[in-house]
Amino acid sequence: MSEVKALHERKHVWRDEVLLIISLCVFVGIVYFLDGAFKPVFNPSTLTLTGVVLALVPAAIWLTFFYLQDRAEPEPKGFVLGVFALGAILASAIGIPVVDNLFRVSHWLRSDTLTTILGGILVVGFTQEFLKYAAVRYSIYNSDEFDEPTDGVIYATAAGLGFATVLNIQFVVSNGGVDLGVGIIRIAVVALAQAAFSGITGYFLGRAKFESEPVWWMPLGITLAAIFNGLFNWLLGILNRPTITLNGATSNTWMGLVLAAVVALVTTGVILALVRGSIKSLQAGK
Amino acid sequence: MVNKQTSLGDRYAEITVVLLTLIALAVGWAYKSGIENASVPFSAEGISVEAPKGWLQAEPAGTELLHTVDINSNGFGATYVIRKVAVTEGATTSEVASLMTLNYAQDLLAFRMLDQREVTVYGRDAYEINYVFVESNPDLTHAQIPSVVRGTDYVFLNGDHAIVVSFQADEKTYDLDLGRFHLFLESLTF
């Protein structure tokens, strides 16, 4: 039974990832349009509440697609939600305190380009990617339900979206709410990026469990995810850099969304190809 | 292909991931410290000090020789000030500190003295005062409610002058910023 299940490619997983990217971009467009068209007026409480609800949307979209399509070999819904919650808890309990309070990255990370890249990889990247890895490795990984390589991507994505949800809620709450148009773009960017980097860790986790990989395999996965994380945030900082004119300061946050969508699509494509290759080699050797 | 059991190799890989993360964070910490502790030499009227690099050096006012602010701080920016105050012959550090306290009480909002004592700072006799006040300067760049600020002053006597070194920071970050201030204080020569 285990042998048959482990050779499934589970195409819907990739469909879910692509649908998440497309749906989020469409959702951002709708919110941005509605915000511009109706210019809703909020008081501080409803502004914060609206921001928190919007922060939950990316995870809700992914989980909805996942549950609708995961029928052939369904993952236990409680497990996926549990890993999502674990990612969120680790972000809240360790990730944000370590990065914001212990390392106080806002004080020094943007000092210069080298610092932004190095600090982004060594501190932000490694902290976030290790915690998302831990959310999977020390929970579902040893369970019988983690029974095929693609499960690494599924559970790591769930952990990543949990992590992203808390990052977004923290951003909304610490700013006392956000402008809907700009806020929803930021929320989508964080969710897409965190899901994409988690996918990398998930691929390495899946292979580590089902193939005899060398000791450096999993450290390589975390390092790659951390490097992509750091480079992404550096690029995002460049794209979101405000332009100052006589009319005031403007920032093109849409470019950040384009970058996040492209990174997520490319990452999904690469991981899909790698997982397919892995499954083919397993089929050939079984 | 089966769902393989955790092997010794898996355990080594797991430990390696943890070690790698700890090493990355340790290197990150060292790098952060290097950036935060970077300094530029400052010298005026016989007083030399290593001022934090990347901080905003404001125009000194009155008796101030140096007024530098961490513009990346959240809330009230960590601030170091060096003043050179003329004193009468025979004045003690505690008397100068009392004068400083009176000035603060007049100028600062909700000023409270927390404690004061004689101390030795890197081999020099000094008088330490710890106080708190509420930020009251208008600031268009901060869309936040005013911060509660904690401050510490060290008063040194040097001939016919007193040198007053002040550290003020948002009470939320005061303890975290204190280490950097001690480096600044250690580099002070006059």
Coordinates of C-alpha atoms in Angstrom, one line a residue:
Chain A
M1 CA 0.0 0.0 0.0
S2 CA 2.7 2.4 1.0
E3 CA 4.7 1.7 -2.2
V4 CA 1.7 2.5 -4.4
K5 CA 0.9 5.7 -2.6
A6 CA 4.4 7.0 -2.6
L7 CA 4.6 7.0 -6.4
H8 CA 1.6 9.4 -6.9
E9 CA 2.5 12.8 -8.2
R10 CA -0.6 14.4 -6.8
K11 CA -1.1 16.9 -9.6
H12 CA -3.6 18.9 -7.6
V13 CA -0.9 20.1 -5.3
W14 CA 0.7 22.0 -8.1
R15 CA -2.7 23.2 -9.3
D16 CA -3.4 24.5 -5.8
E17 CA -0.1 26.4 -5.8
V18 CA -0.8 28.0 -9.2
L19 CA -4.4 28.7 -8.2
L20 CA -3.3 30.4 -5.0
I21 CA -1.0 32.7 -7.0
I22 CA -3.6 33.6 -9.5
S23 CA -6.5 33.9 -7.0
L24 CA -4.4 36.1 -4.7
C25 CA -3.5 38.4 -7.6
V26 CA -7.1 38.6 -8.6
F27 CA -8.2 39.2 -5.0
V28 CA -5.6 42.0 -4.6
G29 CA -7.0 43.6 -7.8
I30 CA -10.6 43.4 -6.5
V31 CA -9.8 44.9 -3.1
Y32 CA -7.6 47.6 -4.7
F33 CA -10.4 48.5 -7.1
L34 CA -13.1 48.5 -4.4
D35 CA -10.9 50.6 -2.1
G36 CA -10.3 53.1 -4.9
A37 CA -13.9 53.1 -6.1
F38 CA -15.8 53.4 -2.8
K39 CA -13.1 54.9 -0.6
P40 CA -14.5 53.2 2.5
V41 CA -14.1 55.1 5.8
F42 CA -13.0 53.1 8.8
N43 CA -12.5 53.9 12.4
P44 CA -9.3 52.5 14.0
S45 CA -10.9 49.4 15.3
T46 CA -12.6 48.4 12.1
L47 CA -9.5 49.3 10.1
T48 CA -7.4 46.9 12.2
L49 CA -10.2 44.2 12.1
T50 CA -10.5 44.5 8.3
G51 CA -6.7 44.2 8.0
V52 CA -6.6 41.1 10.2
V53 CA -9.4 39.5 8.1
L54 CA -7.5 40.3 4.9
A55 CA -4.4 38.7 6.5
L56 CA -6.3 35.4 6.8
V57 CA -7.4 35.4 3.1
P58 CA -4.2 33.8 1.5
A59 CA -4.3 30.8 3.8
A60 CA -8.1 30.5 3.4
I61 CA -7.7 30.4 -0.4
W62 CA -5.0 27.8 -0.4
L63 CA -6.8 25.6 2.2
T64 CA -10.0 25.8 0.3
F65 CA -8.4 24.7 -3.0
F66 CA -6.5 22.1 -1.2
Y67 CA -9.5 20.6 0.5
L68 CA -11.7 20.7 -2.7
Q69 CA -9.1 18.9 -4.8
D70 CA -7.4 16.6 -2.3
R71 CA -9.7 13.7 -2.9
A72 CA -7.7 10.8 -4.4
E73 CA -5.3 10.4 -1.5
P74 CA -6.6 12.9 1.0
E75 CA -4.3 14.2 3.7
P76 CA -6.0 14.3 7.1
K77 CA -7.5 17.8 7.3
G78 CA -6.6 18.1 11.0
F79 CA -3.0 17.5 10.2
V80 CA -2.7 20.1 7.5
L81 CA -4.5 22.6 9.8
G82 CA -2.3 21.5 12.7
V83 CA 0.9 22.2 10.7
F84 CA -0.6 25.5 9.6
A85 CA -1.3 26.4 13.2
L86 CA 2.2 25.2 14.3
G87 CA 3.8 27.5 11.7
A88 CA 1.7 30.4 13.0
I89 CA 2.6 29.6 16.6
L90 CA 6.3 29.4 15.9
A91 CA 6.2 32.7 14.0
S92 CA 4.5 34.4 16.9
A93 CA 6.4 32.8 19.7
I94 CA 9.9 32.6 18.3
G95 CA 10.2 34.0 14.7
I96 CA 9.0 37.6 15.3
P97 CA 10.6 38.0 18.8
V98 CA 14.0 36.8 17.5
V99 CA 14.0 38.9 14.4
D100 CA 12.4 42.1 15.7
N101 CA 13.3 42.2 19.4
L102 CA 16.5 40.2 19.8
F103 CA 18.2 41.1 16.5
R104 CA 16.3 44.3 16.1
V105 CA 16.8 44.1 12.3
S106 CA 14.9 47.4 11.7
H107 CA 17.9 49.2 13.3
W108 CA 20.6 48.0 11.0
L109 CA 19.3 45.7 8.2
R110 CA 18.9 48.5 5.6
S111 CA 22.3 50.1 6.3
D112 CA 23.7 49.1 2.9
T113 CA 23.3 46.5 0.2
L114 CA 25.7 44.0 1.6
T115 CA 24.1 44.2 5.0
T116 CA 20.6 43.9 3.6
I117 CA 21.6 40.7 1.8
L118 CA 23.8 39.1 4.5
G119 CA 21.4 40.1 7.4
G120 CA 18.4 39.0 5.3
I121 CA 19.9 35.5 4.7
L122 CA 21.7 34.9 8.1
V123 CA 19.2 36.3 10.4
V124 CA 15.7 36.6 8.8
G125 CA 16.2 33.8 6.3
F126 CA 17.6 31.2 8.6
T127 CA 15.2 32.0 11.4
Q128 CA 12.1 31.8 9.3
E129 CA 13.1 28.8 7.2
F130 CA 14.3 26.8 10.2
L131 CA 11.1 27.4 12.1
K132 CA 9.0 26.4 9.1
Y133 CA 11.2 23.3 8.7
A134 CA 10.8 22.5 12.4
A135 CA 7.0 22.9 12.1
V136 CA 7.0 19.9 9.7
R137 CA 10.0 18.0 10.9
Y138 CA 9.0 17.7 14.5
S139 CA 5.3 17.1 13.9
I140 CA 3.9 15.3 10.8
Y141 CA 7.3 14.2 9.4
N142 CA 7.5 11.0 11.5
S143 CA 3.8 10.2 11.1
D144 CA 2.6 7.5 8.7
E145 CA 0.5 10.2 7.0
F146 CA 3.7 11.7 5.6
D147 CA 3.8 8.9 3.1
E148 CA 5.0 10.4 -0.2
P149 CA 7.5 13.0 -1.4
T150 CA 4.9 15.5 -2.3
D151 CA 3.7 15.6 1.3
G152 CA 6.8 17.6 2.1
V153 CA 5.6 20.4 -0.2
I154 CA 2.0 20.2 1.1
Y155 CA 2.9 20.4 4.8
A156 CA 5.7 22.9 4.4
T157 CA 3.4 25.2 2.4
A158 CA 0.8 24.9 5.2
A159 CA 3.5 25.9 7.7
G160 CA 4.7 28.7 5.5
L161 CA 1.2 30.1 5.1
G162 CA 0.7 29.9 8.9
F163 CA 4.0 31.8 9.3
A164 CA 2.9 34.4 6.7
T165 CA -0.5 34.8 8.3
V166 CA 1.1 35.8 11.7
L167 CA 3.6 38.1 10.0
N168 CA 0.7 39.9 8.3
I169 CA -1.4 40.1 11.4
Q170 CA 1.5 41.5 13.3
F171 CA 2.1 44.1 10.6
V172 CA -1.6 45.1 10.6
V173 CA -1.9 45.3 14.4
S174 CA 1.5 47.0 15.0
N175 CA 0.5 49.7 12.5
G176 CA -3.0 50.1 13.9
G177 CA -4.5 48.9 10.6
V178 CA -3.4 49.4 7.1
D179 CA -4.5 51.2 4.0
L180 CA -6.5 48.6 2.2
G181 CA -5.0 49.0 -1.2
V182 CA -1.4 48.9 -0.2
G183 CA -2.1 46.6 2.7
I184 CA -3.6 43.8 0.6
I185 CA -0.6 43.9 -1.7
R186 CA 1.8 43.5 1.2
I187 CA -0.3 40.7 2.6
A188 CA -0.3 38.8 -0.8
V189 CA 3.5 39.4 -1.3
V190 CA 4.3 38.0 2.2
A191 CA 2.0 35.0 1.7
L192 CA 3.3 34.1 -1.8
A193 CA 6.9 34.5 -0.7
Q194 CA 6.6 32.5 2.4
A195 CA 4.7 29.7 0.6
A196 CA 7.4 29.6 -2.2
F197 CA 10.3 29.4 0.2
S198 CA 8.5 26.7 2.2
G199 CA 8.1 24.8 -1.0
I200 CA 11.8 24.5 -1.3
T201 CA 12.2 23.2 2.2
G202 CA 9.3 20.9 1.6
Y203 CA 10.9 19.3 -1.5
F204 CA 14.1 18.6 0.5
L205 CA 12.1 17.2 3.4
G206 CA 10.1 14.9 1.1
R207 CA 13.3 13.6 -0.5
A208 CA 15.1 13.2 2.8
K209 CA 12.3 11.0 4.1
F210 CA 11.9 8.7 1.1
E211 CA 15.4 8.5 -0.3
S212 CA 18.8 7.9 1.3
E213 CA 20.2 11.4 1.0
P214 CA 23.6 12.5 2.4
V215 CA 23.9 14.4 5.7
W216 CA 24.3 17.7 3.9
W217 CA 21.0 17.3 2.0
M218 CA 18.6 18.9 4.5
P219 CA 21.1 21.7 5.5
L220 CA 21.4 22.5 1.8
G221 CA 17.6 22.8 1.6
I222 CA 17.4 25.2 4.5
T223 CA 20.3 27.2 3.2
L224 CA 18.8 27.5 -0.3
A225 CA 15.5 28.6 1.2
A226 CA 17.2 31.1 3.5
I227 CA 19.3 32.5 0.5
F228 CA 16.1 32.9 -1.6
N229 CA 14.4 34.5 1.4
G230 CA 17.2 37.1 1.9
L231 CA 17.6 37.9 -1.8
F232 CA 13.8 38.2 -2.3
N233 CA 13.6 40.8 0.6
W234 CA 16.5 42.7 -0.8
L235 CA 14.9 42.9 -4.3
L236 CA 11.6 43.8 -2.7
G237 CA 13.2 46.6 -0.9
I238 CA 14.7 47.9 -4.2
L239 CA 11.4 47.7 -6.0
N240 CA 9.4 49.3 -3.2
R241 CA 11.9 52.1 -2.7
P242 CA 9.9 55.4 -2.6
T243 CA 10.3 57.9 -5.4
I244 CA 10.4 61.4 -4.0
T245 CA 9.2 64.3 -6.2
L246 CA 7.8 67.8 -5.6
N247 CA 4.4 66.1 -5.3
G248 CA 5.5 64.0 -2.4
A249 CA 6.7 60.4 -2.0
T250 CA 5.3 57.5 -4.0
S251 CA 6.0 53.8 -3.8
N252 CA 5.1 51.3 -6.5
T253 CA 4.1 48.4 -4.4
W254 CA 2.6 46.5 -7.4
M255 CA 6.1 45.7 -8.6
G256 CA 6.6 43.8 -5.3
L257 CA 3.5 41.7 -6.1
V258 CA 4.7 41.0 -9.6
L259 CA 8.1 39.9 -8.1
A260 CA 6.4 37.7 -5.5
A261 CA 4.1 36.1 -8.1
V262 CA 7.0 35.4 -10.5
V263 CA 9.1 33.9 -7.7
A264 CA 6.2 31.8 -6.5
L265 CA 5.5 30.5 -10.1
V266 CA 9.1 29.8 -10.9
T267 CA 9.6 28.1 -7.6
T268 CA 6.5 26.0 -8.0
G269 CA 7.6 25.0 -11.6
V270 CA 11.1 24.1 -10.5
I271 CA 9.9 22.0 -7.5
L272 CA 7.3 20.3 -9.7
A273 CA 10.1 19.3 -12.2
L274 CA 12.3 18.1 -9.4
V275 CA 9.6 16.1 -7.7
R276 CA 8.6 14.6 -11.0
G277 CA 12.2 13.6 -11.6
S278 CA 12.4 12.2 -8.1
I279 CA 9.3 10.1 -8.6
K280 CA 10.6 8.8 -12.0
S281 CA 13.9 7.8 -10.4
L282 CA 12.0 6.1 -7.6
Q283 CA 9.7 4.3 -10.1
A284 CA 12.8 3.1 -12.1
G285 CA 14.5 1.8 -9.0
K286 CA 11.5 0.3 -7.1
Chain B
M1 CA 9.8 2.2 -1.7
V2 CA 8.7 2.3 1.8
N3 CA 8.2 4.9 4.5
K4 CA 11.7 4.5 5.9
Q5 CA 12.4 4.7 9.6
T6 CA 14.5 7.5 11.1
S7 CA 18.1 6.4 10.6
L8 CA 21.4 7.5 12.1
G9 CA 22.0 9.6 9.0
D10 CA 18.6 11.3 9.5
R11 CA 19.6 12.2 13.0
Y12 CA 22.9 13.6 11.9
A13 CA 21.2 15.6 9.2
E14 CA 18.7 16.9 11.8
I15 CA 21.5 17.9 14.2
T16 CA 23.4 19.5 11.3
V17 CA 20.4 21.6 10.4
V18 CA 20.1 22.9 14.0
L19 CA 23.9 23.6 14.2
L20 CA 23.8 25.3 10.8
T21 CA 21.0 27.6 11.9
L22 CA 22.8 28.4 15.2
I23 CA 26.0 29.2 13.3
A24 CA 24.1 31.4 10.8
L25 CA 22.5 33.3 13.7
A26 CA 25.8 33.6 15.6
V27 CA 27.5 35.0 12.4
G28 CA 24.4 37.2 11.9
W29 CA 24.8 38.5 15.5
A30 CA 28.5 39.2 15.0
Y31 CA 27.7 41.0 11.8
K32 CA 24.9 43.0 13.5
S33 CA 27.2 43.9 16.4
G34 CA 29.8 45.1 13.9
I35 CA 27.3 47.3 12.2
E36 CA 25.8 48.7 15.3
N37 CA 29.1 49.2 17.1
A38 CA 30.8 50.9 14.2
S39 CA 32.0 54.3 15.2
V40 CA 33.4 57.5 13.9
P41 CA 35.9 59.6 15.9
F42 CA 34.7 62.8 17.4
S43 CA 36.8 65.5 19.0
A44 CA 36.0 68.9 20.4
E45 CA 37.5 71.1 23.1
G46 CA 39.8 68.5 24.4
I47 CA 37.2 65.8 24.6
S48 CA 37.4 62.8 22.3
V49 CA 35.0 60.0 21.8
E50 CA 34.0 57.3 19.3
A51 CA 30.5 58.3 18.2
P52 CA 28.2 55.8 16.6
K53 CA 28.5 55.5 12.9
G54 CA 25.3 56.2 10.9
W55 CA 23.6 58.3 13.6
L56 CA 22.4 61.7 12.9
Q57 CA 24.6 64.4 14.5
A58 CA 22.4 67.3 15.4
E59 CA 23.6 70.8 15.7
P60 CA 24.9 71.2 19.3
A61 CA 23.0 73.8 21.3
G62 CA 24.2 75.8 24.3
T63 CA 26.8 73.9 26.3
E64 CA 26.5 70.8 24.1
L65 CA 29.5 69.6 22.2
L66 CA 27.9 66.5 20.7
H67 CA 24.3 65.6 20.1
T68 CA 23.8 62.4 18.2
V69 CA 20.6 60.4 17.5
D70 CA 19.9 56.9 16.2
I71 CA 17.4 57.7 13.5
N72 CA 16.6 54.0 13.1
S73 CA 15.2 53.7 16.6
N74 CA 11.6 52.9 17.1
G75 CA 9.7 55.6 19.1
F76 CA 12.1 58.1 20.7
G77 CA 15.5 57.7 19.0
A78 CA 18.4 56.7 21.3
T79 CA 20.4 59.9 21.9
Y80 CA 23.9 60.6 23.2
V81 CA 24.8 64.1 24.3
I82 CA 28.1 65.4 25.7
R83 CA 28.0 68.8 27.5
K84 CA 30.8 70.8 28.8
V85 CA 29.6 73.0 31.7
A86 CA 31.6 75.6 33.5
V87 CA 31.7 75.1 37.2
T88 CA 32.8 77.1 40.2
E89 CA 35.9 76.1 42.1
G90 CA 35.3 73.4 44.6
A91 CA 32.0 72.3 43.0
T92 CA 31.2 68.6 43.4
T93 CA 29.7 66.2 40.8
S94 CA 26.6 65.9 42.9
E95 CA 26.1 69.6 42.8
V96 CA 26.4 69.7 39.1
A97 CA 24.0 66.8 38.9
S98 CA 21.5 68.7 41.0
L99 CA 21.8 71.6 38.6
M100 CA 21.2 69.3 35.7
T101 CA 18.2 67.8 37.4
L102 CA 16.7 71.3 38.1
N103 CA 17.1 72.2 34.4
Y104 CA 15.5 68.9 33.3
A105 CA 12.6 69.5 35.7
Q106 CA 12.0 72.8 34.1
D107 CA 12.4 71.7 30.5
L108 CA 11.1 68.2 30.3
L109 CA 7.5 67.0 30.5
A110 CA 6.6 64.8 33.5
F111 CA 10.2 64.6 34.6
R112 CA 10.9 62.2 37.4
M113 CA 14.2 61.4 39.1
L114 CA 14.6 57.7 39.5
D115 CA 17.9 57.5 41.5
Q116 CA 21.3 59.0 41.8
R117 CA 24.6 57.8 43.1
E118 CA 28.4 58.2 43.0
V119 CA 30.0 55.7 40.7
T120 CA 33.3 54.9 39.1
V121 CA 33.0 54.9 35.3
Y122 CA 36.0 53.2 33.5
G123 CA 38.4 54.3 36.2
R124 CA 37.0 57.8 36.6
D125 CA 34.9 59.2 39.5
A126 CA 31.5 60.3 38.4
Y127 CA 28.0 61.0 39.5
E128 CA 25.1 59.0 37.9
I129 CA 21.5 60.2 37.7
N130 CA 18.7 58.1 36.3
Y131 CA 15.5 59.8 35.2
V132 CA 12.4 59.5 33.1
F133 CA 10.2 62.0 31.2
V134 CA 7.7 62.1 28.4
E135 CA 8.8 63.1 24.9
S136 CA 7.2 66.5 24.2
N137 CA 9.0 67.9 21.2
P138 CA 6.8 68.2 18.1
D139 CA 7.9 65.7 15.5
L140 CA 6.2 65.5 12.2
T141 CA 8.1 62.3 11.3
H142 CA 6.6 60.2 14.0
A143 CA 2.9 59.3 13.7
Q144 CA 2.8 57.8 17.2
I145 CA 1.8 58.9 20.7
P146 CA 4.6 60.4 22.6
S147 CA 7.1 58.0 24.1
V148 CA 8.2 57.6 27.7
V149 CA 11.9 58.2 27.7
R150 CA 14.5 56.9 30.2
G151 CA 17.7 58.8 30.6
T152 CA 21.0 58.3 32.4
D153 CA 23.6 61.1 32.9
Y154 CA 27.2 60.8 34.1
V155 CA 28.8 63.9 35.5
F156 CA 32.6 64.1 35.5
L157 CA 34.7 66.9 36.9
N158 CA 37.6 68.1 34.8
G159 CA 39.3 71.2 36.2
D160 CA 37.0 74.2 35.9
H161 CA 34.5 72.3 33.8
A162 CA 32.1 69.4 34.3
I163 CA 31.6 67.0 31.5
V164 CA 28.1 65.6 31.4
V165 CA 27.5 62.6 29.2
S166 CA 23.8 61.8 28.7
F167 CA 22.0 58.7 27.3
Q168 CA 18.3 58.9 26.6
A169 CA 16.2 56.2 24.9
D170 CA 12.6 55.0 24.6
E171 CA 11.8 53.1 27.8
K172 CA 10.9 50.1 25.7
T173 CA 14.4 49.8 24.2
Y174 CA 16.5 51.5 26.9
D175 CA 18.0 48.2 28.3
L176 CA 18.8 47.0 24.8
D177 CA 20.5 50.3 23.9
L178 CA 22.5 50.5 27.1
G179 CA 25.2 48.1 25.9
R180 CA 26.0 50.4 22.9
F181 CA 26.1 53.4 25.2
H182 CA 28.7 51.7 27.5
L183 CA 31.0 51.3 24.4
F184 CA 30.6 55.0 23.8
L185 CA 31.3 55.9 27.4
E186 CA 34.4 53.6 27.5
S187 CA 35.8 55.5 24.5
L188 CA 35.5 58.9 26.2
T189 CA 38.8 60.7 26.9
F190 CA 39.4 64.2 28.2

